Amino acid sequence: MKLSREINAFMQRLGHEFDRPELLLRALTHPSIATPARPDNQRFEFLGDRVLGLVMAEALLAADKTAREGQLAPRFNALVRKETCAEIARAIDLGAVLRLGRSEMISGGRRKQAILGDAMEAVIAAVYLDSGFNVARDVILTLWGDRITQVEADSRDAKTLLQEWAQARGMALPDYTEAARSGPDHAPVFTIDVRLENGATAQATAGSKRQAEQQAASALLAFLDRPE
């Protein structure tokens, strides 16, 4: 199969040359451009998430032989979450080779965190299917690099931290509500409100509900941490 110069350059950035490049092409195919003859990358995303998880679990156990499960779990979550996968995708310019439909290209799909994170997981699956677990592990460990050993001991996300803040004070769980939704169906923008039982609130807007919730939780934590 003859590949474009861009795809060959991406394989160099990824650190893996495919024996079956059709696997990589599928991993790069977003649902917005998929057809019956050109399947999208969602099944690969599912598999890649599991491969990444096993690699990170092994790596964390090897990096800290005394850590308890309660210490390892937040580190693990920090390393495998979509935000981190998107960071890795940006570092190797995965967005430049994504196969997107016209609407996604117009709306900036090559820069969207959710699309990049999903595609990174799909590419991991493609490497695994192409050359097996050991090669996939080597690629992942190289790409994640020092993140594995430098991940903070307390790497809980903002929603988890806010939940624990509330529970420690005998409050109900934070309440997240969708305050507004705008933009076209293919590129919605969500505004999320978060409220605590004591009346403290914050709001954030992002391209996904999950991201908006995290940003709202982070904003509320920053407000709660302000000196009196």
mmCIF file of N, CA, C and O in Angstrom, residues 2 31 47 131 143 182-183 195 202 210:
data_model
loop_
_atom_site.group_PDB
_atom_site.id
_atom_site.type_symbol
_atom_site.label_atom_id
_atom_site.label_comp_id
_atom_site.label_asym_id
_atom_site.label_seq_id
_atom_site.Cartn_x
_atom_site.Cartn_y
_atom_site.Cartn_z
ATOM 1 N N LYS A 2 0.627 2.129 -0.969
ATOM 2 C CA LYS A 2 1.402 3.359 -1.043
ATOM 3 C C LYS A 2 0.805 4.385 -0.085
ATOM 4 O O LYS A 2 -0.387 4.674 -0.109
ATOM 5 N N PRO A 31 -15.618 8.953 12.846
ATOM 6 C CA PRO A 31 -16.964 8.566 12.389
ATOM 7 C C PRO A 31 -17.583 9.537 11.391
ATOM 8 O O PRO A 31 -18.445 9.137 10.593
ATOM 9 N N LEU A 47 -10.437 -0.948 22.122
ATOM 10 C CA LEU A 47 -9.311 -1.856 22.378
ATOM 11 C C LEU A 47 -8.094 -1.096 22.883
ATOM 12 O O LEU A 47 -7.425 -1.525 23.844
ATOM 13 N N SER A 131 1.565 -5.469 15.616
ATOM 14 C CA SER A 131 2.826 -6.077 16.057
ATOM 15 C C SER A 131 2.799 -6.706 17.447
ATOM 16 O O SER A 131 3.833 -7.153 17.932
ATOM 17 N N LEU A 143 6.249 7.225 24.325
ATOM 18 C CA LEU A 143 5.434 8.422 24.152
ATOM 19 C C LEU A 143 5.077 9.074 25.482
ATOM 20 O O LEU A 143 5.094 10.302 25.619
ATOM 21 N N SER A 182 -25.068 25.393 22.897
ATOM 22 C CA SER A 182 -25.092 26.193 21.682
ATOM 23 C C SER A 182 -24.257 25.506 20.610
ATOM 24 O O SER A 182 -23.640 24.473 20.849
ATOM 25 N N GLY A 183 -24.227 26.108 19.431
ATOM 26 C CA GLY A 183 -23.439 25.554 18.337
ATOM 27 C C GLY A 183 -24.198 24.496 17.564
ATOM 28 O O GLY A 183 -25.242 24.004 17.994
ATOM 29 N N ARG A 195 -23.011 23.254 41.711
ATOM 30 C CA ARG A 195 -23.463 23.894 42.956
ATOM 31 C C ARG A 195 -23.246 22.942 44.132
ATOM 32 O O ARG A 195 -23.496 21.730 44.020
ATOM 33 N N ALA A 202 -20.206 27.607 40.550
ATOM 34 C CA ALA A 202 -19.271 28.021 39.505
ATOM 35 C C ALA A 202 -19.818 27.538 38.177
ATOM 36 O O ALA A 202 -20.690 26.658 38.122
ATOM 37 N N ARG A 210 -18.215 16.610 29.657
ATOM 38 C CA ARG A 210 -17.207 16.131 30.601
ATOM 39 C C ARG A 210 -16.166 17.207 30.886
ATOM 40 O O ARG A 210 -15.800 17.470 32.030
#
